[in-house]
Every structure is written in C-alpha cells, then in structure tokens.
Amino acid sequence: MRNQGWRGLVGVALALAAIALPAAAQPYKAEYTLSIVPDGGTPWGKGTQLWADMVRERTQGRINIRLHPNATLMGGDQTREFTALRQGVIDMAVGSTINWSSAIPEFNLFSLPFLLRGYRSLDALTQGEVGRELFRRVEEQGVVPLAWGENGFRQVTNSRRAIRAPEDMRGLRFRVVGSLLFNDIFTALGAVPTQMTWGEAIRALRSRKIDGQENPITIFNNARLDTVGQRYLTVWDYVADPIVFVVNRQVWDSWSPQDRDIVRDAAVEAARFEVTLAREDLLTSGQGMWENLEARGVKVARLNPEQRQRFVDATRPVYVKWKALVGRDLVEKAEAAVRDESISSKSPSLGTRK
Ligand code: X2X
C-alpha cells in the first residue's frame, strides 16, 4: 500500500514535470523580431511600437522586442510575411489581412468591393462572430492572434485625372497589392493593374512607371505621395484593411502564463490606440486632413450615391466570384452583420465614416 502511494506521488510529479518542462526547455530569446510592412511613422507603425514598448516595460525586459518596419525581414516581399511567421523565421508581426490572404483566403473578405459601409460596419465584423471565426483560421495555421488593428479604408489616387466614374480609370496603370482579387477589381473597372510590393510601388510612382495606387490616407501622407505626382484622390472607401497583432505559436508557448497575459493585454491596448490614430479623420487634430491635402495640391473627389453605385455595379461580378472563393457562409454572415449594423445605427450610407 505504502509503496503504491509513493509510486502514485512519483507519477503525479512526473506528470507535472511533463507539463512544466516544454516551457522550461525553451528559454526566452534575448530579442524578439516584430515585423510590419509600412514605415514606422504610420499609425500602424506607432501602434506596433507601443505594443513592443509596453511589453518590454511590463515584463521588466524579459520580453525584449525589436520592430522591423518596411518588410525588411522578408526582403521586401510582404506576401511572405505570414509564412515566415509560421515557420518561426519571424517571432511576431502586426500584419495586413491583404498581405496574409495568400495563406488565409478568408482574409479576402475585407477586400470584397463595397461590402463595407463605414467604420461601424468594419467594427461589426472584426469585433463580432466574423472576427472570431477569422481568428480561428489564424490559430489553425499555428499563429496566435491577439487583437485587431486597422490600416484603414483604401482610397484610389493617380497622377493623370480626377476619377468619378469607372470610365475615368480606363487605361490607367495602377499598382495593386498581392491578392488577385485586386487585379480583378481594377480590370473590371477598365484599368491596368500591376502587382507590386509597397517598396516597389513607391519607386514606380516616383519614376512614373505607373499612374496610380490605392492605400489609406495615412499611408499616402506618410509616403508623401503628393510629392511624386499623385495629384488626384477619390474617396470611395471600396475596401478596408484590418491588421492583426500576432505571435508565433512556439514563441508564445515558451512564455510563462503571466507574460502571455501581459503580451495579450498590451496588444489589445496598443491596437485600440492604433485604430484611433488610423481614424485620423475622426480626431480633432485630423479635422483638417482633407483641406491639408487640397492645400498641397491634391484634388479630392467624393462620390455621390449615384456615382458610387456605378462602381458597385461595375465590380459586382468580381464580388460574386470572390464570394465563393472566400466562402459563401462567412460572407453571408458578414453581409448580415453589415446590414444589421446599418439598420441599428440608421447610418445613411456613403460618407458615414463614424
Ligand atoms: O502594400 C500596401 O499597400 C500596404 C502598405 O497598404 C499593405 O501592406 C497592405
């Protein structure tokens, strides 16, 4: 009896050790890499830096994170970021749903043309069941998602002429990001899309190899695209680009439960700050945003409901094709969430960016 009791205790001790060992076996790294695609001066960059700073401070330096902006950890190729993260080449990232859509096709949801109607509808997706489902997809790929941030609603700019109708885009050469959905949208609108990384895009705009691009206003301003001839901007809010704060699974598992809590809480706080900065037009300091652009020689065009509808109609076949590719169930859930939101807030439609 006594002998058996002793053996039982050993068994329990071994079992406990087995639980504790993997964490103990993986020591903390001296420094963790944190990747982002744009410049550190963007809202995306500032929010990410805040995450790193809060974690370093709250863990008393146990988790020491270095931010690597401008996609340098992937040699500029932003579409490889998620794979590098999965493989542990990168420890952490705050990445765009567009850039990661090659690994997670469901992320193309936010790029379905004209699905979204303002910030509230975007929040209804990321903060609701759709957001949770997308986080499960990320988890399944061996990456730990912690919080949603935001690059922003993407606006179209070019150096040639004002765009108020699909015909205005005919023949113009646009840089598009790395999902074929964007090629389809721009082709449907009669334009000539070319896929490039963001670094290549800035160079191609400067040398006038392309006529235009599409990005949120904060990215436009950070890169000062007005100084490379991008004189026409159309506010069309055709897609939005949420970003996700994540950690590689092995790295996450190597941290103590307390440290994981610190990293998660800091991600949530930093993401909240980041979204506030990204929605510059809602900030008092950002009220003059559009006027500032005009003062720098950028002609800003806004679409009225009829004009917007022509873009919706022209891109409808693309929406239908990609709805099937993203997953009909998920898209229908998203459509219902957008509809419910617009009924509950009675937001009219276009221009309700609150
Ligand atoms: O490449 C872009 O256009 C950017 C910076 O917005 C993304 O990373 C999706």
mmCIF file of N, CA, C and O in Angstrom, residues 168-254:
data_model
loop_
_atom_site.group_PDB
_atom_site.id
_atom_site.type_symbol
_atom_site.label_atom_id
_atom_site.label_comp_id
_atom_site.label_asym_id
_atom_site.label_seq_id
_atom_site.Cartn_x
_atom_site.Cartn_y
_atom_site.Cartn_z
ATOM 1 N N ASP A 168 -13.316 56.904 -66.093
ATOM 2 C CA ASP A 168 -12.155 57.748 -65.795
ATOM 3 C C ASP A 168 -10.906 56.905 -65.512
ATOM 4 O O ASP A 168 -9.787 57.421 -65.525
ATOM 5 N N MET A 169 -11.110 55.630 -65.195
ATOM 6 C CA MET A 169 -9.973 54.771 -64.848
ATOM 7 C C MET A 169 -9.421 54.036 -66.063
ATOM 8 O O MET A 169 -8.371 53.402 -65.986
ATOM 9 N N ARG A 170 -10.160 54.137 -67.174
ATOM 10 C CA ARG A 170 -9.803 53.344 -68.350
ATOM 11 C C ARG A 170 -8.354 53.584 -68.787
ATOM 12 O O ARG A 170 -7.949 54.727 -68.989
ATOM 13 N N GLY A 171 -7.613 52.494 -68.902
ATOM 14 C CA GLY A 171 -6.247 52.575 -69.416
ATOM 15 C C GLY A 171 -5.205 53.046 -68.415
ATOM 16 O O GLY A 171 -4.009 53.005 -68.701
ATOM 17 N N LEU A 172 -5.619 53.504 -67.240
ATOM 18 C CA LEU A 172 -4.634 53.959 -66.254
ATOM 19 C C LEU A 172 -3.946 52.750 -65.613
ATOM 20 O O LEU A 172 -4.587 51.738 -65.324
ATOM 21 N N ARG A 173 -2.644 52.896 -65.392
ATOM 22 C CA ARG A 173 -1.868 51.797 -64.799
ATOM 23 C C ARG A 173 -1.787 51.984 -63.286
ATOM 24 O O ARG A 173 -1.266 52.997 -62.809
ATOM 25 N N PHE A 174 -2.339 51.006 -62.568
ATOM 26 C CA PHE A 174 -2.346 51.084 -61.102
ATOM 27 C C PHE A 174 -1.511 49.981 -60.485
ATOM 28 O O PHE A 174 -1.581 48.830 -60.917
ATOM 29 N N ARG A 175 -0.774 50.341 -59.461
ATOM 30 C CA ARG A 175 -0.153 49.314 -58.631
ATOM 31 C C ARG A 175 -1.260 48.728 -57.746
ATOM 32 O O ARG A 175 -2.036 49.471 -57.150
ATOM 33 N N VAL A 176 -1.331 47.395 -57.682
ATOM 34 C CA VAL A 176 -2.243 46.764 -56.729
ATOM 35 C C VAL A 176 -1.448 45.845 -55.806
ATOM 36 O O VAL A 176 -0.335 45.437 -56.126
ATOM 37 N N VAL A 177 -2.054 45.523 -54.652
ATOM 38 C CA VAL A 177 -1.390 44.670 -53.657
ATOM 39 C C VAL A 177 -1.506 43.197 -54.027
ATOM 40 O O VAL A 177 -2.172 42.843 -54.995
ATOM 41 N N GLY A 178 -0.881 42.365 -53.216
ATOM 42 C CA GLY A 178 -0.705 40.959 -53.572
ATOM 43 C C GLY A 178 -1.870 40.021 -53.354
ATOM 44 O O GLY A 178 -1.704 38.964 -52.757
ATOM 45 N N SER A 179 -3.050 40.369 -53.808
ATOM 46 C CA SER A 179 -4.130 39.388 -53.868
ATOM 47 C C SER A 179 -4.772 39.565 -55.236
ATOM 48 O O SER A 179 -5.032 40.695 -55.658
ATOM 49 N N LEU A 180 -5.040 38.448 -55.911
ATOM 50 C CA LEU A 180 -5.586 38.527 -57.273
ATOM 51 C C LEU A 180 -6.954 39.204 -57.312
ATOM 52 O O LEU A 180 -7.388 39.668 -58.365
ATOM 53 N N LEU A 181 -7.601 39.263 -56.154
ATOM 54 C CA LEU A 181 -8.875 39.964 -56.089
ATOM 55 C C LEU A 181 -8.724 41.414 -56.565
ATOM 56 O O LEU A 181 -9.593 41.963 -57.248
ATOM 57 N N PHE A 182 -7.602 42.042 -56.249
ATOM 58 C CA PHE A 182 -7.378 43.439 -56.656
ATOM 59 C C PHE A 182 -7.161 43.547 -58.162
ATOM 60 O O PHE A 182 -7.596 44.511 -58.792
ATOM 61 N N ASN A 183 -6.481 42.554 -58.743
ATOM 62 C CA ASN A 183 -6.353 42.543 -60.204
ATOM 63 C C ASN A 183 -7.735 42.497 -60.843
ATOM 64 O O ASN A 183 -8.014 43.225 -61.796
ATOM 65 N N ASP A 184 -8.598 41.651 -60.293
ATOM 66 C CA ASP A 184 -9.947 41.505 -60.855
ATOM 67 C C ASP A 184 -10.735 42.812 -60.741
ATOM 68 O O ASP A 184 -11.413 43.213 -61.689
ATOM 69 N N ILE A 185 -10.642 43.476 -59.596
ATOM 70 C CA ILE A 185 -11.403 44.720 -59.405
ATOM 71 C C ILE A 185 -10.951 45.777 -60.417
ATOM 72 O O ILE A 185 -11.766 46.384 -61.119
ATOM 73 N N PHE A 186 -9.639 45.963 -60.511
ATOM 74 C CA PHE A 186 -9.139 47.043 -61.381
ATOM 75 C C PHE A 186 -9.349 46.717 -62.859
ATOM 76 O O PHE A 186 -9.607 47.623 -63.660
ATOM 77 N N THR A 187 -9.276 45.436 -63.192
ATOM 78 C CA THR A 187 -9.551 45.040 -64.573
ATOM 79 C C THR A 187 -11.020 45.292 -64.900
ATOM 80 O O THR A 187 -11.353 45.822 -65.969
ATOM 81 N N ALA A 188 -11.908 44.956 -63.953
ATOM 82 C CA ALA A 188 -13.352 45.169 -64.180
ATOM 83 C C ALA A 188 -13.650 46.655 -64.383
ATOM 84 O O ALA A 188 -14.605 47.014 -65.070
ATOM 85 N N LEU A 189 -12.831 47.510 -63.803
ATOM 86 C CA LEU A 189 -13.058 48.954 -63.928
ATOM 87 C C LEU A 189 -12.350 49.536 -65.159
ATOM 88 O O LEU A 189 -12.332 50.753 -65.354
ATOM 89 N N GLY A 190 -11.740 48.676 -65.957
ATOM 90 C CA GLY A 190 -11.127 49.137 -67.205
ATOM 91 C C GLY A 190 -9.698 49.632 -67.050
ATOM 92 O O GLY A 190 -9.101 50.133 -68.001
ATOM 93 N N ALA A 191 -9.134 49.494 -65.835
ATOM 94 C CA ALA A 191 -7.770 49.961 -65.597
ATOM 95 C C ALA A 191 -6.771 48.827 -65.859
ATOM 96 O O ALA A 191 -7.161 47.696 -66.147
ATOM 97 N N VAL A 192 -5.495 49.147 -65.756
ATOM 98 C CA VAL A 192 -4.441 48.151 -65.985
ATOM 99 C C VAL A 192 -3.689 47.942 -64.656
ATOM 100 O O VAL A 192 -2.859 48.773 -64.283
ATOM 101 N N PRO A 193 -4.013 46.858 -63.919
ATOM 102 C CA PRO A 193 -3.372 46.644 -62.622
ATOM 103 C C PRO A 193 -2.043 45.902 -62.733
ATOM 104 O O PRO A 193 -1.869 45.071 -63.623
ATOM 105 N N THR A 194 -1.103 46.241 -61.880
ATOM 106 C CA THR A 194 0.167 45.512 -61.785
ATOM 107 C C THR A 194 0.442 45.235 -60.314
ATOM 108 O O THR A 194 0.449 46.171 -59.515
ATOM 109 N N GLN A 195 0.707 43.971 -59.989
ATOM 110 C CA GLN A 195 1.032 43.648 -58.596
ATOM 111 C C GLN A 195 2.468 44.032 -58.277
ATOM 112 O O GLN A 195 3.373 43.729 -59.044
ATOM 113 N N MET A 196 2.641 44.693 -57.154
ATOM 114 C CA MET A 196 3.987 45.071 -56.692
ATOM 115 C C MET A 196 3.979 45.126 -55.186
ATOM 116 O O MET A 196 2.922 45.320 -54.586
ATOM 117 N N THR A 197 5.165 45.055 -54.605
ATOM 118 C CA THR A 197 5.265 45.297 -53.167
ATOM 119 C C THR A 197 5.128 46.800 -52.947
ATOM 120 O O THR A 197 5.223 47.588 -53.903
ATOM 121 N N TRP A 198 4.962 47.178 -51.696
ATOM 122 C CA TRP A 198 4.798 48.592 -51.387
ATOM 123 C C TRP A 198 6.084 49.370 -51.700
ATOM 124 O O TRP A 198 6.051 50.469 -52.236
ATOM 125 N N GLY A 199 7.232 48.766 -51.407
ATOM 126 C CA GLY A 199 8.509 49.420 -51.711
ATOM 127 C C GLY A 199 8.661 49.664 -53.215
ATOM 128 O O GLY A 199 9.043 50.761 -53.645
ATOM 129 N N GLU A 200 8.322 48.647 -53.997
ATOM 130 C CA GLU A 200 8.389 48.803 -55.465
ATOM 131 C C GLU A 200 7.408 49.861 -55.945
ATOM 132 O O GLU A 200 7.702 50.623 -56.871
ATOM 133 N N ALA A 201 6.249 49.889 -55.297
ATOM 134 C CA ALA A 201 5.211 50.844 -55.719
ATOM 135 C C ALA A 201 5.710 52.280 -55.566
ATOM 136 O O ALA A 201 5.537 53.099 -56.468
ATOM 137 N N ILE A 202 6.335 52.567 -54.434
ATOM 138 C CA ILE A 202 6.819 53.938 -54.201
ATOM 139 C C ILE A 202 7.842 54.307 -55.281
ATOM 140 O O ILE A 202 7.792 55.405 -55.850
ATOM 141 N N ARG A 203 8.723 53.367 -55.598
ATOM 142 C CA ARG A 203 9.729 53.646 -56.646
ATOM 143 C C ARG A 203 9.066 53.828 -58.011
ATOM 144 O O ARG A 203 9.419 54.738 -58.767
ATOM 145 N N ALA A 204 8.086 52.978 -58.318
ATOM 146 C CA ALA A 204 7.422 53.051 -59.634
ATOM 147 C C ALA A 204 6.601 54.337 -59.775
ATOM 148 O O ALA A 204 6.484 54.884 -60.866
ATOM 149 N N LEU A 205 6.050 54.813 -58.668
ATOM 150 C CA LEU A 205 5.305 56.077 -58.723
ATOM 151 C C LEU A 205 6.277 57.229 -58.969
ATOM 152 O O LEU A 205 6.008 58.129 -59.764
ATOM 153 N N ARG A 206 7.414 57.149 -58.294
ATOM 154 C CA ARG A 206 8.404 58.225 -58.421
ATOM 155 C C ARG A 206 8.913 58.316 -59.857
ATOM 156 O O ARG A 206 9.044 59.389 -60.417
ATOM 157 N N SER A 207 9.180 57.144 -60.459
ATOM 158 C CA SER A 207 9.721 57.159 -61.828
ATOM 159 C C SER A 207 8.601 57.234 -62.870
ATOM 160 O O SER A 207 8.870 57.148 -64.062
ATOM 161 N N ARG A 208 7.354 57.367 -62.401
ATOM 162 C CA ARG A 208 6.177 57.492 -63.287
ATOM 163 C C ARG A 208 5.969 56.256 -64.168
ATOM 164 O O ARG A 208 5.374 56.350 -65.238
ATOM 165 N N LYS A 209 6.449 55.090 -63.707
ATOM 166 C CA LYS A 209 6.191 53.852 -64.466
ATOM 167 C C LYS A 209 4.730 53.448 -64.346
ATOM 168 O O LYS A 209 4.211 52.687 -65.157
ATOM 169 N N ILE A 210 4.092 53.911 -63.286
ATOM 170 C CA ILE A 210 2.656 53.658 -63.103
ATOM 171 C C ILE A 210 1.965 54.992 -62.833
ATOM 172 O O ILE A 210 2.607 55.968 -62.471
ATOM 173 N N ASP A 211 0.631 54.978 -63.043
ATOM 174 C CA ASP A 211 -0.119 56.225 -62.883
ATOM 175 C C ASP A 211 -0.704 56.380 -61.486
ATOM 176 O O ASP A 211 -0.933 57.507 -61.044
ATOM 177 N N GLY A 212 -1.012 55.257 -60.835
ATOM 178 C CA GLY A 212 -1.716 55.397 -59.564
ATOM 179 C C GLY A 212 -1.568 54.207 -58.644
ATOM 180 O O GLY A 212 -0.894 53.210 -58.968
ATOM 181 N N GLN A 213 -2.228 54.321 -57.512
ATOM 182 C CA GLN A 213 -2.183 53.297 -56.475
ATOM 183 C C GLN A 213 -3.417 53.449 -55.598
ATOM 184 O O GLN A 213 -4.173 54.414 -55.756
ATOM 185 N N GLU A 214 -3.601 52.524 -54.670
ATOM 186 C CA GLU A 214 -4.705 52.668 -53.709
ATOM 187 C C GLU A 214 -4.177 52.310 -52.325
ATOM 188 O O GLU A 214 -3.479 51.314 -52.171
ATOM 189 N N ASN A 215 -4.450 53.180 -51.350
ATOM 190 C CA ASN A 215 -3.998 52.978 -49.977
ATOM 191 C C ASN A 215 -4.773 53.909 -49.061
ATOM 192 O O ASN A 215 -5.321 54.914 -49.522
ATOM 193 N N PRO A 216 -4.808 53.611 -47.764
ATOM 194 C CA PRO A 216 -5.429 54.563 -46.838
ATOM 195 C C PRO A 216 -4.681 55.894 -46.839
ATOM 196 O O PRO A 216 -3.481 55.945 -47.140
ATOM 197 N N ILE A 217 -5.392 56.919 -46.453
ATOM 198 C CA ILE A 217 -4.843 58.276 -46.470
ATOM 199 C C ILE A 217 -3.615 58.415 -45.565
ATOM 200 O O ILE A 217 -2.680 59.164 -45.876
ATOM 201 N N THR A 218 -3.584 57.671 -44.448
ATOM 202 C CA THR A 218 -2.426 57.789 -43.542
ATOM 203 C C THR A 218 -1.159 57.256 -44.217
ATOM 204 O O THR A 218 -0.063 57.764 -43.984
ATOM 205 N N ILE A 219 -1.312 56.235 -45.054
ATOM 206 C CA ILE A 219 -0.160 55.676 -45.782
ATOM 207 C C ILE A 219 0.259 56.662 -46.883
ATOM 208 O O ILE A 219 1.445 56.926 -47.089
ATOM 209 N N PHE A 220 -0.744 57.228 -47.570
ATOM 210 C CA PHE A 220 -0.489 58.234 -48.613
ATOM 211 C C PHE A 220 0.320 59.383 -48.020
ATOM 212 O O PHE A 220 1.327 59.817 -48.574
ATOM 213 N N ASN A 221 -0.122 59.881 -46.875
ATOM 214 C CA ASN A 221 0.544 61.028 -46.243
ATOM 215 C C ASN A 221 1.931 60.663 -45.728
ATOM 216 O O ASN A 221 2.865 61.445 -45.843
ATOM 217 N N ASN A 222 2.056 59.493 -45.133
ATOM 218 C CA ASN A 222 3.360 59.086 -44.609
ATOM 219 C C ASN A 222 4.398 59.006 -45.727
ATOM 220 O O ASN A 222 5.539 59.433 -45.557
ATOM 221 N N ALA A 223 3.988 58.476 -46.883
ATOM 222 C CA ALA A 223 4.922 58.342 -48.011
ATOM 223 C C ALA A 223 4.964 59.622 -48.851
ATOM 224 O O ALA A 223 5.716 59.691 -49.823
ATOM 225 N N ARG A 224 4.146 60.620 -48.462
ATOM 226 C CA ARG A 224 4.038 61.890 -49.187
ATOM 227 C C ARG A 224 3.907 61.647 -50.704
ATOM 228 O O ARG A 224 4.658 62.175 -51.521
ATOM 229 N N LEU A 225 2.881 60.868 -51.038
ATOM 230 C CA LEU A 225 2.693 60.538 -52.452
ATOM 231 C C LEU A 225 2.326 61.766 -53.282
ATOM 232 O O LEU A 225 2.454 61.756 -54.509
ATOM 233 N N ASP A 226 1.904 62.850 -52.612
ATOM 234 C CA ASP A 226 1.629 64.089 -53.359
ATOM 235 C C ASP A 226 2.922 64.631 -53.971
ATOM 236 O O ASP A 226 2.885 65.304 -55.003
ATOM 237 N N THR A 227 4.065 64.308 -53.360
ATOM 238 C CA THR A 227 5.338 64.827 -53.888
ATOM 239 C C THR A 227 5.851 63.984 -55.066
ATOM 240 O O THR A 227 6.859 64.327 -55.674
ATOM 241 N N VAL A 228 5.195 62.854 -55.351
ATOM 242 C CA VAL A 228 5.603 62.077 -56.532
ATOM 243 C C VAL A 228 4.475 62.088 -57.579
ATOM 244 O O VAL A 228 4.286 61.126 -58.328
ATOM 245 N N GLY A 229 3.731 63.188 -57.582
ATOM 246 C CA GLY A 229 2.781 63.412 -58.673
ATOM 247 C C GLY A 229 1.380 62.863 -58.474
ATOM 248 O O GLY A 229 0.540 62.981 -59.367
ATOM 249 N N GLN A 230 1.095 62.287 -57.307
ATOM 250 C CA GLN A 230 -0.255 61.741 -57.087
ATOM 251 C C GLN A 230 -1.189 62.893 -56.713
ATOM 252 O O GLN A 230 -1.401 63.207 -55.546
ATOM 253 N N ARG A 231 -1.746 63.535 -57.735
ATOM 254 C CA ARG A 231 -2.496 64.771 -57.532
ATOM 255 C C ARG A 231 -4.007 64.571 -57.442
ATOM 256 O O ARG A 231 -4.733 65.495 -57.119
ATOM 257 N N TYR A 232 -4.486 63.377 -57.789
ATOM 258 C CA TYR A 232 -5.941 63.148 -57.760
ATOM 259 C C TYR A 232 -6.268 62.016 -56.800
ATOM 260 O O TYR A 232 -5.696 60.925 -56.898
ATOM 261 N N LEU A 233 -7.177 62.289 -55.893
ATOM 262 C CA LEU A 233 -7.575 61.278 -54.910
ATOM 263 C C LEU A 233 -9.097 61.171 -54.891
ATOM 264 O O LEU A 233 -9.789 62.196 -54.843
ATOM 265 N N THR A 234 -9.596 59.954 -54.966
ATOM 266 C CA THR A 234 -11.039 59.751 -54.867
ATOM 267 C C THR A 234 -11.354 58.994 -53.585
ATOM 268 O O THR A 234 -10.803 57.919 -53.338
ATOM 269 N N VAL A 235 -12.240 59.591 -52.778
ATOM 270 C CA VAL A 235 -12.686 58.926 -51.548
ATOM 271 C C VAL A 235 -13.806 57.975 -51.945
ATOM 272 O O VAL A 235 -14.927 58.410 -52.211
ATOM 273 N N TRP A 236 -13.477 56.701 -52.050
ATOM 274 C CA TRP A 236 -14.512 55.739 -52.462
ATOM 275 C C TRP A 236 -14.691 54.628 -51.442
ATOM 276 O O TRP A 236 -15.634 53.846 -51.544
ATOM 277 N N ASP A 237 -13.808 54.522 -50.450
ATOM 278 C CA ASP A 237 -13.983 53.555 -49.355
ATOM 279 C C ASP A 237 -14.341 52.150 -49.865
ATOM 280 O O ASP A 237 -15.160 51.470 -49.261
ATOM 281 N N TYR A 238 -13.709 51.731 -50.974
ATOM 282 C CA TYR A 238 -14.202 50.487 -51.605
ATOM 283 C C TYR A 238 -13.855 49.224 -50.826
ATOM 284 O O TYR A 238 -14.591 48.238 -50.888
ATOM 285 N N VAL A 239 -12.738 49.249 -50.094
ATOM 286 C CA VAL A 239 -12.384 48.122 -49.209
ATOM 287 C C VAL A 239 -11.676 48.703 -47.982
ATOM 288 O O VAL A 239 -11.223 49.846 -48.003
ATOM 289 N N ALA A 240 -11.577 47.876 -46.940
ATOM 290 C CA ALA A 240 -10.788 48.291 -45.775
ATOM 291 C C ALA A 240 -9.761 47.203 -45.491
ATOM 292 O O ALA A 240 -9.854 46.093 -46.011
ATOM 293 N N ASP A 241 -8.825 47.568 -44.667
ATOM 294 C CA ASP A 241 -7.657 46.723 -44.477
ATOM 295 C C ASP A 241 -7.358 46.596 -42.980
ATOM 296 O O ASP A 241 -6.543 47.343 -42.449
ATOM 297 N N PRO A 242 -8.025 45.658 -42.296
ATOM 298 C CA PRO A 242 -7.685 45.454 -40.890
ATOM 299 C C PRO A 242 -6.306 44.808 -40.771
ATOM 300 O O PRO A 242 -5.844 44.152 -41.712
ATOM 301 N N ILE A 243 -5.665 45.026 -39.638
ATOM 302 C CA ILE A 243 -4.375 44.387 -39.378
ATOM 303 C C ILE A 243 -4.493 43.574 -38.085
ATOM 304 O O ILE A 243 -5.375 43.845 -37.267
ATOM 305 N N VAL A 244 -3.626 42.575 -37.924
ATOM 306 C CA VAL A 244 -3.755 41.669 -36.781
ATOM 307 C C VAL A 244 -2.440 41.590 -36.007
ATOM 308 O O VAL A 244 -1.370 41.445 -36.600
ATOM 309 N N PHE A 245 -2.558 41.706 -34.676
ATOM 310 C CA PHE A 245 -1.403 41.573 -33.784
ATOM 311 C C PHE A 245 -1.235 40.087 -33.462
ATOM 312 O O PHE A 245 -2.151 39.493 -32.872
ATOM 313 N N VAL A 246 -0.105 39.506 -33.803
ATOM 314 C CA VAL A 246 0.065 38.051 -33.620
ATOM 315 C C VAL A 246 1.459 37.677 -33.100
ATOM 316 O O VAL A 246 2.408 38.445 -33.213
ATOM 317 N N VAL A 247 1.528 36.425 -32.583
ATOM 318 C CA VAL A 247 2.790 35.851 -32.107
ATOM 319 C C VAL A 247 2.907 34.428 -32.653
ATOM 320 O O VAL A 247 1.908 33.702 -32.715
ATOM 321 N N ASN A 248 4.101 34.040 -33.044
ATOM 322 C CA ASN A 248 4.373 32.661 -33.468
ATOM 323 C C ASN A 248 4.051 31.702 -32.316
ATOM 324 O O ASN A 248 4.340 32.000 -31.153
ATOM 325 N N ARG A 249 3.469 30.560 -32.632
ATOM 326 C CA ARG A 249 2.988 29.624 -31.609
ATOM 327 C C ARG A 249 4.092 29.120 -30.669
ATOM 328 O O ARG A 249 3.921 29.089 -29.447
ATOM 329 N N GLN A 250 5.248 28.733 -31.197
ATOM 330 C CA GLN A 250 6.328 28.213 -30.336
ATOM 331 C C GLN A 250 6.834 29.302 -29.392
ATOM 332 O O GLN A 250 7.129 29.047 -28.226
ATOM 333 N N VAL A 251 6.931 30.497 -29.919
ATOM 334 C CA VAL A 251 7.382 31.616 -29.082
ATOM 335 C C VAL A 251 6.371 31.835 -27.956
ATOM 336 O O VAL A 251 6.725 31.950 -26.778
ATOM 337 N N TRP A 252 5.099 31.849 -28.332
ATOM 338 C CA TRP A 252 4.023 32.042 -27.352
ATOM 339 C C TRP A 252 4.106 30.975 -26.250
ATOM 340 O O TRP A 252 4.027 31.279 -25.061
ATOM 341 N N ASP A 253 4.293 29.709 -26.670
ATOM 342 C CA ASP A 253 4.326 28.606 -25.705
ATOM 343 C C ASP A 253 5.553 28.666 -24.797
ATOM 344 O O ASP A 253 5.558 28.059 -23.726
ATOM 345 N N SER A 254 6.575 29.364 -25.240
ATOM 346 C CA SER A 254 7.799 29.424 -24.431
ATOM 347 C C SER A 254 7.674 30.441 -23.287
ATOM 348 O O SER A 254 8.502 30.473 -22.393
#
